[in-house]
mmCIF file with all atom_site columns, C-alpha atoms in Angstrom:
data_model
loop_
_atom_site.group_PDB
_atom_site.id
_atom_site.type_symbol
_atom_site.label_atom_id
_atom_site.label_alt_id
_atom_site.label_comp_id
_atom_site.label_asym_id
_atom_site.label_entity_id
_atom_site.label_seq_id
_atom_site.pdbx_PDB_ins_code
_atom_site.Cartn_x
_atom_site.Cartn_y
_atom_site.Cartn_z
_atom_site.occupancy
_atom_site.B_iso_or_equiv
_atom_site.pdbx_formal_charge
_atom_site.auth_seq_id
_atom_site.auth_comp_id
_atom_site.auth_asym_id
_atom_site.auth_atom_id
_atom_site.pdbx_PDB_model_num
ATOM 1   C CA . MET A 1 1   ? 0.125   -0.238  -0.075  1.00 95.00 ? 1   MET A CA 1
ATOM 2   C CA . LYS A 1 2   ? 2.476   2.649   0.646   1.00 97.00 ? 2   LYS A CA 1
ATOM 3   C CA . SER A 1 3   ? 4.177   1.696   -2.429  1.00 96.00 ? 3   SER A CA 1
ATOM 4   C CA . ALA A 1 4   ? 1.026   2.683   -4.249  1.00 96.00 ? 4   ALA A CA 1
ATOM 5   C CA . TRP A 1 5   ? 0.674   5.966   -2.172  1.00 98.00 ? 5   TRP A CA 1
ATOM 6   C CA . ASP A 1 6   ? 3.947   6.228   -3.411  1.00 98.00 ? 6   ASP A CA 1
ATOM 7   C CA . THR A 1 7   ? 3.571   6.289   -7.201  1.00 97.00 ? 7   THR A CA 1
ATOM 8   C CA . LEU A 1 8   ? 0.627   7.833   -7.260  1.00 96.00 ? 8   LEU A CA 1
ATOM 9   C CA . CYS A 1 9   ? 2.063   11.016  -4.733  1.00 98.00 ? 9   CYS A CA 1
ATOM 10  C CA . ARG A 1 10  ? 4.944   11.390  -7.150  1.00 97.00 ? 10  ARG A CA 1
ATOM 11  C CA . ARG A 1 11  ? 3.130   11.969  -9.499  1.00 95.00 ? 11  ARG A CA 1
ATOM 12  C CA . TYR A 1 12  ? 1.786   14.834  -8.358  1.00 96.00 ? 12  TYR A CA 1
ATOM 13  C CA . SER A 1 13  ? 5.240   16.434  -5.889  1.00 97.00 ? 13  SER A CA 1
ATOM 14  C CA . THR A 1 14  ? 8.660   16.131  -5.540  1.00 97.00 ? 14  THR A CA 1
ATOM 15  C CA . ASP A 1 15  ? 8.901   16.444  -2.485  1.00 98.00 ? 15  ASP A CA 1
ATOM 16  C CA . GLU A 1 16  ? 9.535   12.684  -1.081  1.00 98.00 ? 16  GLU A CA 1
ATOM 17  C CA . ALA A 1 17  ? 9.647   13.842  3.058   1.00 98.00 ? 17  ALA A CA 1
ATOM 18  C CA . LEU A 1 18  ? 6.176   14.900  2.681   1.00 98.00 ? 18  LEU A CA 1
ATOM 19  C CA . ILE A 1 19  ? 4.856   11.999  0.836   1.00 98.00 ? 19  ILE A CA 1
ATOM 20  C CA . GLY A 1 20  ? 5.806   9.988   3.459   1.00 98.00 ? 20  GLY A CA 1
ATOM 21  C CA . GLN A 1 21  ? 5.079   12.324  6.251   1.00 98.00 ? 21  GLN A CA 1
ATOM 22  C CA . LEU A 1 22  ? 1.188   11.747  4.710   1.00 98.00 ? 22  LEU A CA 1
ATOM 23  C CA . TRP A 1 23  ? 1.400   8.188   4.734   1.00 98.00 ? 23  TRP A CA 1
ATOM 24  C CA . GLU A 1 24  ? 2.698   8.149   8.459   1.00 98.00 ? 24  GLU A CA 1
ATOM 25  C CA . GLU A 1 25  ? -0.615  10.290  9.335   1.00 98.00 ? 25  GLU A CA 1
ATOM 26  C CA . LEU A 1 26  ? -2.806  8.098   6.688   1.00 98.00 ? 26  LEU A CA 1
ATOM 27  C CA . GLU A 1 27  ? -1.343  4.333   8.311   1.00 98.00 ? 27  GLU A CA 1
ATOM 28  C CA . LYS A 1 28  ? -1.446  5.619   12.215  1.00 98.00 ? 28  LYS A CA 1
ATOM 29  C CA . ALA A 1 29  ? -5.665  7.176   11.446  1.00 98.00 ? 29  ALA A CA 1
ATOM 30  C CA . TYR A 1 30  ? -5.719  3.167   9.839   1.00 98.00 ? 30  TYR A CA 1
ATOM 31  C CA . THR A 1 31  ? -4.370  1.637   12.648  1.00 98.00 ? 31  THR A CA 1
ATOM 32  C CA . ALA A 1 32  ? -5.708  2.885   15.762  1.00 97.00 ? 32  ALA A CA 1
ATOM 33  C CA . LYS A 1 33  ? -6.668  0.316   18.353  1.00 97.00 ? 33  LYS A CA 1
ATOM 34  C CA . ASP A 1 34  ? -10.074 0.940   17.775  1.00 96.00 ? 34  ASP A CA 1
ATOM 35  C CA . ARG A 1 35  ? -10.680 0.270   14.440  1.00 98.00 ? 35  ARG A CA 1
ATOM 36  C CA . HIS A 1 36  ? -11.544 -3.403  13.303  1.00 98.00 ? 36  HIS A CA 1
ATOM 37  C CA . TYR A 1 37  ? -12.926 -3.136  10.066  1.00 98.00 ? 37  TYR A CA 1
ATOM 38  C CA . HIS A 1 38  ? -12.122 0.512   9.009   1.00 98.00 ? 38  HIS A CA 1
ATOM 39  C CA . ASN A 1 39  ? -8.554  -0.111  8.210   1.00 98.00 ? 39  ASN A CA 1
ATOM 40  C CA . LEU A 1 40  ? -5.643  -0.527  6.226   1.00 98.00 ? 40  LEU A CA 1
ATOM 41  C CA . GLU A 1 41  ? -7.300  -4.330  5.278   1.00 98.00 ? 41  GLU A CA 1
ATOM 42  C CA . HIS A 1 42  ? -10.719 -2.706  3.941   1.00 98.00 ? 42  HIS A CA 1
ATOM 43  C CA . ILE A 1 43  ? -7.837  0.203   2.034   1.00 98.00 ? 43  ILE A CA 1
ATOM 44  C CA . ALA A 1 44  ? -5.542  -2.700  0.754   1.00 98.00 ? 44  ALA A CA 1
ATOM 45  C CA . TYR A 1 45  ? -9.510  -4.627  -0.514  1.00 98.00 ? 45  TYR A CA 1
ATOM 46  C CA . MET A 1 46  ? -11.022 -1.322  -2.385  1.00 98.00 ? 46  MET A CA 1
ATOM 47  C CA . LEU A 1 47  ? -6.758  -1.294  -3.887  1.00 97.00 ? 47  LEU A CA 1
ATOM 48  C CA . GLU A 1 48  ? -6.963  -4.401  -4.458  1.00 96.00 ? 48  GLU A CA 1
ATOM 49  C CA . LEU A 1 49  ? -10.692 -4.238  -6.629  1.00 96.00 ? 49  LEU A CA 1
ATOM 50  C CA . GLY A 1 50  ? -9.838  -0.835  -8.072  1.00 94.00 ? 50  GLY A CA 1
ATOM 51  C CA . ASP A 1 51  ? -7.120  -2.063  -9.651  1.00 92.00 ? 51  ASP A CA 1
ATOM 52  C CA . ARG A 1 52  ? -8.705  -4.304  -11.345 1.00 92.00 ? 52  ARG A CA 1
ATOM 53  C CA . TYR A 1 53  ? -12.126 -2.449  -12.905 1.00 86.00 ? 53  TYR A CA 1
ATOM 54  C CA . LYS A 1 54  ? -9.708  1.014   -13.703 1.00 79.00 ? 54  LYS A CA 1
ATOM 55  C CA . VAL A 1 55  ? -10.593 3.258   -15.436 1.00 73.00 ? 55  VAL A CA 1
ATOM 56  C CA . ASP A 1 56  ? -8.057  5.317   -17.597 1.00 69.00 ? 56  ASP A CA 1
ATOM 57  C CA . GLY A 1 57  ? -5.833  8.185   -16.980 1.00 66.00 ? 57  GLY A CA 1
ATOM 58  C CA . SER A 1 58  ? -6.081  10.425  -14.919 1.00 68.00 ? 58  SER A CA 1
ATOM 59  C CA . ALA A 1 59  ? -9.787  10.219  -13.320 1.00 89.00 ? 59  ALA A CA 1
ATOM 60  C CA . PHE A 1 60  ? -8.087  6.593   -12.045 1.00 92.00 ? 60  PHE A CA 1
ATOM 61  C CA . ASP A 1 61  ? -5.931  9.233   -9.625  1.00 94.00 ? 61  ASP A CA 1
ATOM 62  C CA . LEU A 1 62  ? -8.656  10.715  -8.097  1.00 95.00 ? 62  LEU A CA 1
ATOM 63  C CA . LEU A 1 63  ? -10.355 7.825   -7.794  1.00 96.00 ? 63  LEU A CA 1
ATOM 64  C CA . LEU A 1 64  ? -7.229  6.001   -5.495  1.00 97.00 ? 64  LEU A CA 1
ATOM 65  C CA . PHE A 1 65  ? -7.164  9.440   -3.744  1.00 98.00 ? 65  PHE A CA 1
ATOM 66  C CA . ALA A 1 66  ? -10.586 9.115   -2.254  1.00 98.00 ? 66  ALA A CA 1
ATOM 67  C CA . ILE A 1 67  ? -9.886  5.831   -0.730  1.00 98.00 ? 67  ILE A CA 1
ATOM 68  C CA . PHE A 1 68  ? -6.742  6.528   0.659   1.00 98.00 ? 68  PHE A CA 1
ATOM 69  C CA . PHE A 1 69  ? -8.709  9.396   2.960   1.00 98.00 ? 69  PHE A CA 1
ATOM 70  C CA . HIS A 1 70  ? -12.462 8.144   3.372   1.00 98.00 ? 70  HIS A CA 1
ATOM 71  C CA . ASP A 1 71  ? -12.040 6.620   6.402   1.00 98.00 ? 71  ASP A CA 1
ATOM 72  C CA . VAL A 1 72  ? -8.886  8.250   7.911   1.00 98.00 ? 72  VAL A CA 1
ATOM 73  C CA . VAL A 1 73  ? -11.625 10.109  10.195  1.00 98.00 ? 73  VAL A CA 1
ATOM 74  C CA . TYR A 1 74  ? -13.083 7.377   11.985  1.00 98.00 ? 74  TYR A CA 1
ATOM 75  C CA . GLU A 1 75  ? -15.216 7.065   14.822  1.00 96.00 ? 75  GLU A CA 1
ATOM 76  C CA . ALA A 1 76  ? -18.353 5.001   15.741  1.00 94.00 ? 76  ALA A CA 1
ATOM 77  C CA . THR A 1 77  ? -20.319 7.538   17.136  1.00 93.00 ? 77  THR A CA 1
ATOM 78  C CA . ARG A 1 78  ? -19.607 10.737  15.246  1.00 93.00 ? 78  ARG A CA 1
ATOM 79  C CA . SER A 1 79  ? -21.948 11.376  12.321  1.00 95.00 ? 79  SER A CA 1
ATOM 80  C CA . ASP A 1 80  ? -19.915 13.888  10.117  1.00 97.00 ? 80  ASP A CA 1
ATOM 81  C CA . ASN A 1 81  ? -16.697 11.325  9.631   1.00 98.00 ? 81  ASN A CA 1
ATOM 82  C CA . GLU A 1 82  ? -17.264 11.784  5.800   1.00 98.00 ? 82  GLU A CA 1
ATOM 83  C CA . GLU A 1 83  ? -16.990 14.939  6.234   1.00 98.00 ? 83  GLU A CA 1
ATOM 84  C CA . GLN A 1 84  ? -14.130 15.810  8.402   1.00 98.00 ? 84  GLN A CA 1
ATOM 85  C CA . SER A 1 85  ? -11.611 12.594  6.254   1.00 98.00 ? 85  SER A CA 1
ATOM 86  C CA . ALA A 1 86  ? -12.542 14.724  2.808   1.00 98.00 ? 86  ALA A CA 1
ATOM 87  C CA . THR A 1 87  ? -12.422 18.183  4.721   1.00 98.00 ? 87  THR A CA 1
ATOM 88  C CA . LEU A 1 88  ? -8.698  16.339  5.707   1.00 98.00 ? 88  LEU A CA 1
ATOM 89  C CA . ALA A 1 89  ? -8.038  15.288  1.864   1.00 98.00 ? 89  ALA A CA 1
ATOM 90  C CA . GLN A 1 90  ? -8.506  18.975  1.109   1.00 98.00 ? 90  GLN A CA 1
ATOM 91  C CA . VAL A 1 91  ? -5.591  20.342  3.257   1.00 98.00 ? 91  VAL A CA 1
ATOM 92  C CA . ARG A 1 92  ? -3.329  16.896  2.599   1.00 98.00 ? 92  ARG A CA 1
ATOM 93  C CA . LEU A 1 93  ? -3.521  16.826  -1.157  1.00 98.00 ? 93  LEU A CA 1
ATOM 94  C CA . ASN A 1 94  ? -3.240  20.418  -1.331  1.00 97.00 ? 94  ASN A CA 1
ATOM 95  C CA . ARG A 1 95  ? -0.110  20.382  0.167   1.00 97.00 ? 95  ARG A CA 1
ATOM 96  C CA . LEU A 1 96  ? 0.543   17.528  -2.454  1.00 97.00 ? 96  LEU A CA 1
ATOM 97  C CA . GLY A 1 97  ? -0.328  20.205  -5.385  1.00 96.00 ? 97  GLY A CA 1
ATOM 98  C CA . ILE A 1 98  ? -3.024  18.836  -6.238  1.00 96.00 ? 98  ILE A CA 1
ATOM 99  C CA . PRO A 1 99  ? -5.049  20.787  -8.814  1.00 94.00 ? 99  PRO A CA 1
ATOM 100 C CA . GLU A 1 100 ? -7.508  22.843  -6.806  1.00 96.00 ? 100 GLU A CA 1
ATOM 101 C CA . HIS A 1 101 ? -10.313 20.900  -9.345  1.00 94.00 ? 101 HIS A CA 1
ATOM 102 C CA . THR A 1 102 ? -9.107  17.435  -8.517  1.00 94.00 ? 102 THR A CA 1
ATOM 103 C CA . ILE A 1 103 ? -9.468  18.140  -5.043  1.00 97.00 ? 103 ILE A CA 1
ATOM 104 C CA . LEU A 1 104 ? -12.854 19.407  -5.131  1.00 97.00 ? 104 LEU A CA 1
ATOM 105 C CA . LYS A 1 105 ? -14.037 16.305  -6.953  1.00 97.00 ? 105 LYS A CA 1
ATOM 106 C CA . VAL A 1 106 ? -12.201 13.904  -4.967  1.00 98.00 ? 106 VAL A CA 1
ATOM 107 C CA . LYS A 1 107 ? -13.777 16.005  -1.415  1.00 98.00 ? 107 LYS A CA 1
ATOM 108 C CA . GLU A 1 108 ? -17.148 14.987  -3.465  1.00 98.00 ? 108 GLU A CA 1
ATOM 109 C CA . MET A 1 109 ? -16.439 11.349  -3.538  1.00 98.00 ? 109 MET A CA 1
ATOM 110 C CA . ILE A 1 110 ? -15.461 10.817  -0.404  1.00 98.00 ? 110 ILE A CA 1
ATOM 111 C CA . ILE A 1 111 ? -18.726 12.407  0.860   1.00 98.00 ? 111 ILE A CA 1
ATOM 112 C CA . ALA A 1 112 ? -21.295 10.339  -1.304  1.00 98.00 ? 112 ALA A CA 1
ATOM 113 C CA . THR A 1 113 ? -19.882 7.120   0.995   1.00 98.00 ? 113 THR A CA 1
ATOM 114 C CA . LYS A 1 114 ? -21.760 9.213   3.641   1.00 97.00 ? 114 LYS A CA 1
ATOM 115 C CA . SER A 1 115 ? -25.484 8.634   1.692   1.00 93.00 ? 115 SER A CA 1
ATOM 116 C CA . HIS A 1 116 ? -24.334 6.180   -0.761  1.00 94.00 ? 116 HIS A CA 1
ATOM 117 C CA . GLN A 1 117 ? -26.701 6.887   -2.600  1.00 94.00 ? 117 GLN A CA 1
ATOM 118 C CA . ALA A 1 118 ? -26.449 5.921   -7.174  1.00 93.00 ? 118 ALA A CA 1
ATOM 119 C CA . THR A 1 119 ? -24.926 9.126   -8.389  1.00 94.00 ? 119 THR A CA 1
ATOM 120 C CA . GLU A 1 120 ? -24.603 10.718  -12.316 1.00 94.00 ? 120 GLU A CA 1
ATOM 121 C CA . ASP A 1 121 ? -21.042 10.216  -11.914 1.00 93.00 ? 121 ASP A CA 1
ATOM 122 C CA . LEU A 1 122 ? -19.793 6.848   -12.983 1.00 92.00 ? 122 LEU A CA 1
ATOM 123 C CA . LEU A 1 123 ? -16.291 7.273   -10.941 1.00 94.00 ? 123 LEU A CA 1
ATOM 124 C CA . THR A 1 124 ? -18.171 7.959   -7.755  1.00 96.00 ? 124 THR A CA 1
ATOM 125 C CA . ASN A 1 125 ? -20.410 4.846   -8.627  1.00 96.00 ? 125 ASN A CA 1
ATOM 126 C CA . LEU A 1 126 ? -17.791 2.696   -8.924  1.00 96.00 ? 126 LEU A CA 1
ATOM 127 C CA . LEU A 1 127 ? -15.955 4.253   -5.140  1.00 97.00 ? 127 LEU A CA 1
ATOM 128 C CA . LEU A 1 128 ? -19.400 3.452   -3.571  1.00 98.00 ? 128 LEU A CA 1
ATOM 129 C CA . ASP A 1 129 ? -19.585 0.041   -4.967  1.00 98.00 ? 129 ASP A CA 1
ATOM 130 C CA . LEU A 1 130 ? -15.559 -0.778  -3.776  1.00 98.00 ? 130 LEU A CA 1
ATOM 131 C CA . ASP A 1 131 ? -16.355 0.664   -0.676  1.00 98.00 ? 131 ASP A CA 1
ATOM 132 C CA . LEU A 1 132 ? -19.168 -2.054  -0.284  1.00 98.00 ? 132 LEU A CA 1
ATOM 133 C CA . ALA A 1 133 ? -17.495 -4.782  -2.067  1.00 98.00 ? 133 ALA A CA 1
ATOM 134 C CA . ILE A 1 134 ? -16.936 -6.668  1.776   1.00 98.00 ? 134 ILE A CA 1
ATOM 135 C CA . LEU A 1 135 ? -20.480 -7.339  1.588   1.00 98.00 ? 135 LEU A CA 1
ATOM 136 C CA . GLY A 1 136 ? -20.208 -9.515  -1.488  1.00 98.00 ? 136 GLY A CA 1
ATOM 137 C CA . SER A 1 137 ? -17.130 -11.055 -0.315  1.00 97.00 ? 137 SER A CA 1
ATOM 138 C CA . ASP A 1 138 ? -17.288 -14.762 0.984   1.00 97.00 ? 138 ASP A CA 1
ATOM 139 C CA . LYS A 1 139 ? -17.939 -16.373 3.671   1.00 97.00 ? 139 LYS A CA 1
ATOM 140 C CA . GLU A 1 140 ? -15.453 -15.908 5.681   1.00 97.00 ? 140 GLU A CA 1
ATOM 141 C CA . ARG A 1 141 ? -14.330 -12.693 4.828   1.00 97.00 ? 141 ARG A CA 1
ATOM 142 C CA . TYR A 1 142 ? -18.138 -10.916 5.167   1.00 98.00 ? 142 TYR A CA 1
ATOM 143 C CA . ASP A 1 143 ? -18.030 -12.896 9.259   1.00 98.00 ? 143 ASP A CA 1
ATOM 144 C CA . LYS A 1 144 ? -14.742 -11.127 9.364   1.00 98.00 ? 144 LYS A CA 1
ATOM 145 C CA . TYR A 1 145 ? -16.053 -8.210  8.550   1.00 98.00 ? 145 TYR A CA 1
ATOM 146 C CA . SER A 1 146 ? -19.570 -7.674  10.279  1.00 98.00 ? 146 SER A CA 1
ATOM 147 C CA . GLN A 1 147 ? -16.967 -9.195  13.989  1.00 98.00 ? 147 GLN A CA 1
ATOM 148 C CA . GLY A 1 148 ? -15.082 -5.699  12.633  1.00 98.00 ? 148 GLY A CA 1
ATOM 149 C CA . VAL A 1 149 ? -17.790 -4.026  13.140  1.00 98.00 ? 149 VAL A CA 1
ATOM 150 C CA . ARG A 1 150 ? -19.520 -4.902  16.065  1.00 98.00 ? 150 ARG A CA 1
ATOM 151 C CA . LYS A 1 151 ? -16.473 -5.030  17.541  1.00 98.00 ? 151 LYS A CA 1
ATOM 152 C CA . GLU A 1 152 ? -16.218 -0.809  16.188  1.00 98.00 ? 152 GLU A CA 1
ATOM 153 C CA . TYR A 1 153 ? -19.613 -0.560  18.621  1.00 97.00 ? 153 TYR A CA 1
ATOM 154 C CA . SER A 1 154 ? -18.668 -2.566  20.810  1.00 97.00 ? 154 SER A CA 1
ATOM 155 C CA . MET A 1 155 ? -19.755 0.606   23.555  1.00 97.00 ? 155 MET A CA 1
ATOM 156 C CA . TYR A 1 156 ? -23.219 -0.333  22.793  1.00 97.00 ? 156 TYR A CA 1
ATOM 157 C CA . PRO A 1 157 ? -25.627 -3.348  24.001  1.00 98.00 ? 157 PRO A CA 1
ATOM 158 C CA . ASP A 1 158 ? -26.914 -5.940  22.410  1.00 97.00 ? 158 ASP A CA 1
ATOM 159 C CA . LEU A 1 159 ? -29.908 -4.898  22.689  1.00 96.00 ? 159 LEU A CA 1
ATOM 160 C CA . VAL A 1 160 ? -29.133 -1.531  21.126  1.00 97.00 ? 160 VAL A CA 1
ATOM 161 C CA . TYR A 1 161 ? -26.646 -2.862  18.237  1.00 97.00 ? 161 TYR A CA 1
ATOM 162 C CA . LYS A 1 162 ? -28.318 -5.075  16.541  1.00 97.00 ? 162 LYS A CA 1
ATOM 163 C CA . SER A 1 163 ? -31.779 -2.827  16.657  1.00 97.00 ? 163 SER A CA 1
ATOM 164 C CA . GLY A 1 164 ? -29.620 -0.460  14.513  1.00 97.00 ? 164 GLY A CA 1
ATOM 165 C CA . ARG A 1 165 ? -27.253 -3.486  12.533  1.00 98.00 ? 165 ARG A CA 1
ATOM 166 C CA . ARG A 1 166 ? -31.061 -4.347  11.387  1.00 98.00 ? 166 ARG A CA 1
ATOM 167 C CA . LYS A 1 167 ? -32.030 -1.898  10.297  1.00 97.00 ? 167 LYS A CA 1
ATOM 168 C CA . VAL A 1 168 ? -28.732 -1.375  7.770   1.00 96.00 ? 168 VAL A CA 1
ATOM 169 C CA . LEU A 1 169 ? -28.973 -4.860  6.553   1.00 97.00 ? 169 LEU A CA 1
ATOM 170 C CA . GLN A 1 170 ? -32.720 -4.366  5.198   1.00 97.00 ? 170 GLN A CA 1
ATOM 171 C CA . HIS A 1 171 ? -31.666 -0.832  4.355   1.00 95.00 ? 171 HIS A CA 1
ATOM 172 C CA . PHE A 1 172 ? -30.012 -2.588  1.648   1.00 96.00 ? 172 PHE A CA 1
ATOM 173 C CA . LEU A 1 173 ? -31.545 -5.355  1.216   1.00 97.00 ? 173 LEU A CA 1
ATOM 174 C CA . SER A 1 174 ? -35.465 -2.753  0.197   1.00 96.00 ? 174 SER A CA 1
ATOM 175 C CA . GLN A 1 175 ? -32.873 -1.136  -1.990  1.00 94.00 ? 175 GLN A CA 1
ATOM 176 C CA . LYS A 1 176 ? -33.273 -2.561  -6.291  1.00 93.00 ? 176 LYS A CA 1
ATOM 177 C CA . HIS A 1 177 ? -29.429 -2.694  -6.247  1.00 96.00 ? 177 HIS A CA 1
ATOM 178 C CA . ILE A 1 178 ? -26.903 -2.344  -3.566  1.00 97.00 ? 178 ILE A CA 1
ATOM 179 C CA . TYR A 1 179 ? -24.375 -1.773  -6.135  1.00 98.00 ? 179 TYR A CA 1
ATOM 180 C CA . LYS A 1 180 ? -24.216 1.257   -8.634  1.00 97.00 ? 180 LYS A CA 1
ATOM 181 C CA . THR A 1 181 ? -22.703 0.141   -11.300 1.00 95.00 ? 181 THR A CA 1
ATOM 182 C CA . ALA A 1 182 ? -23.585 -2.668  -14.098 1.00 95.00 ? 182 ALA A CA 1
ATOM 183 C CA . VAL A 1 183 ? -20.008 -5.069  -13.187 1.00 95.00 ? 183 VAL A CA 1
ATOM 184 C CA . PHE A 1 184 ? -20.709 -5.520  -9.292  1.00 97.00 ? 184 PHE A CA 1
ATOM 185 C CA . GLN A 1 185 ? -24.491 -5.566  -9.901  1.00 97.00 ? 185 GLN A CA 1
ATOM 186 C CA . GLU A 1 186 ? -23.045 -8.144  -11.787 1.00 97.00 ? 186 GLU A CA 1
ATOM 187 C CA . GLU A 1 187 ? -20.804 -10.031 -9.942  1.00 96.00 ? 187 GLU A CA 1
ATOM 188 C CA . PHE A 1 188 ? -21.146 -9.101  -6.768  1.00 97.00 ? 188 PHE A CA 1
ATOM 189 C CA . GLU A 1 189 ? -24.866 -8.410  -6.112  1.00 98.00 ? 189 GLU A CA 1
ATOM 190 C CA . SER A 1 190 ? -26.375 -12.126 -5.933  1.00 98.00 ? 190 SER A CA 1
ATOM 191 C CA . TYR A 1 191 ? -23.446 -13.327 -3.017  1.00 98.00 ? 191 TYR A CA 1
ATOM 192 C CA . ALA A 1 192 ? -24.221 -9.635  -0.891  1.00 98.00 ? 192 ALA A CA 1
ATOM 193 C CA . LYS A 1 193 ? -27.762 -10.530 -0.559  1.00 98.00 ? 193 LYS A CA 1
ATOM 194 C CA . ALA A 1 194 ? -27.289 -13.840 0.409   1.00 98.00 ? 194 ALA A CA 1
ATOM 195 C CA . ASN A 1 195 ? -24.685 -12.843 3.377   1.00 98.00 ? 195 ASN A CA 1
ATOM 196 C CA . LEU A 1 196 ? -26.774 -10.135 3.742   1.00 98.00 ? 196 LEU A CA 1
ATOM 197 C CA . ASN A 1 197 ? -29.701 -12.019 4.630   1.00 98.00 ? 197 ASN A CA 1
ATOM 198 C CA . ARG A 1 198 ? -27.575 -14.180 6.247   1.00 98.00 ? 198 ARG A CA 1
ATOM 199 C CA . GLU A 1 199 ? -26.630 -12.195 9.156   1.00 98.00 ? 199 GLU A CA 1
ATOM 200 C CA . LEU A 1 200 ? -30.220 -10.666 9.517   1.00 98.00 ? 200 LEU A CA 1
ATOM 201 C CA . ALA A 1 201 ? -31.148 -13.866 10.597  1.00 97.00 ? 201 ALA A CA 1
ATOM 202 C CA . GLU A 1 202 ? -28.948 -14.570 13.033  1.00 96.00 ? 202 GLU A CA 1
ATOM 203 C CA . LEU A 1 203 ? -29.150 -11.446 14.329  1.00 95.00 ? 203 LEU A CA 1
ATOM 204 C CA . ASN A 1 204 ? -32.772 -12.517 14.566  1.00 91.00 ? 204 ASN A CA 1
#
């Protein structure tokens, strides 16, 4: 992941010290002791799939920056994680000399991960699908994800957590499509619905 970050940043900056400093900040955030799912493993999985379904040209850089920063601020009890992550991304990307229009687009993409609503922008839809790709993964990976989420919300007793979790799962299942892009609908949709229904049954 560090090499991916270095390669990405070197397309915009020659300041190796700054590139290294910003990576250390990202790494520290994503390896915090309360990060049981929203951690470097989550970022690595998104990068892996992002590379598989990559788009051409500078648009891919937008996607990569959004992946790296979209959960850099994450506290389970906060309701403004996405906005805070987007603001931090703006400040850090400005230091790298990223063009302003690129920074604003990355901010917009990160904030879109709050509501996960389909947009008219294909790149944003791809980011949203990458963020939820875990839902359509194999049973072992999905169970590790759901257990990680439970640990991140460990401040809540089962009665409260299960009620909230049911609402989240039912929300996803109530949608016509969980994923926004055709390729994710084809490859992940049926597995995601099976995983969500299985967890919902276990919660009940």
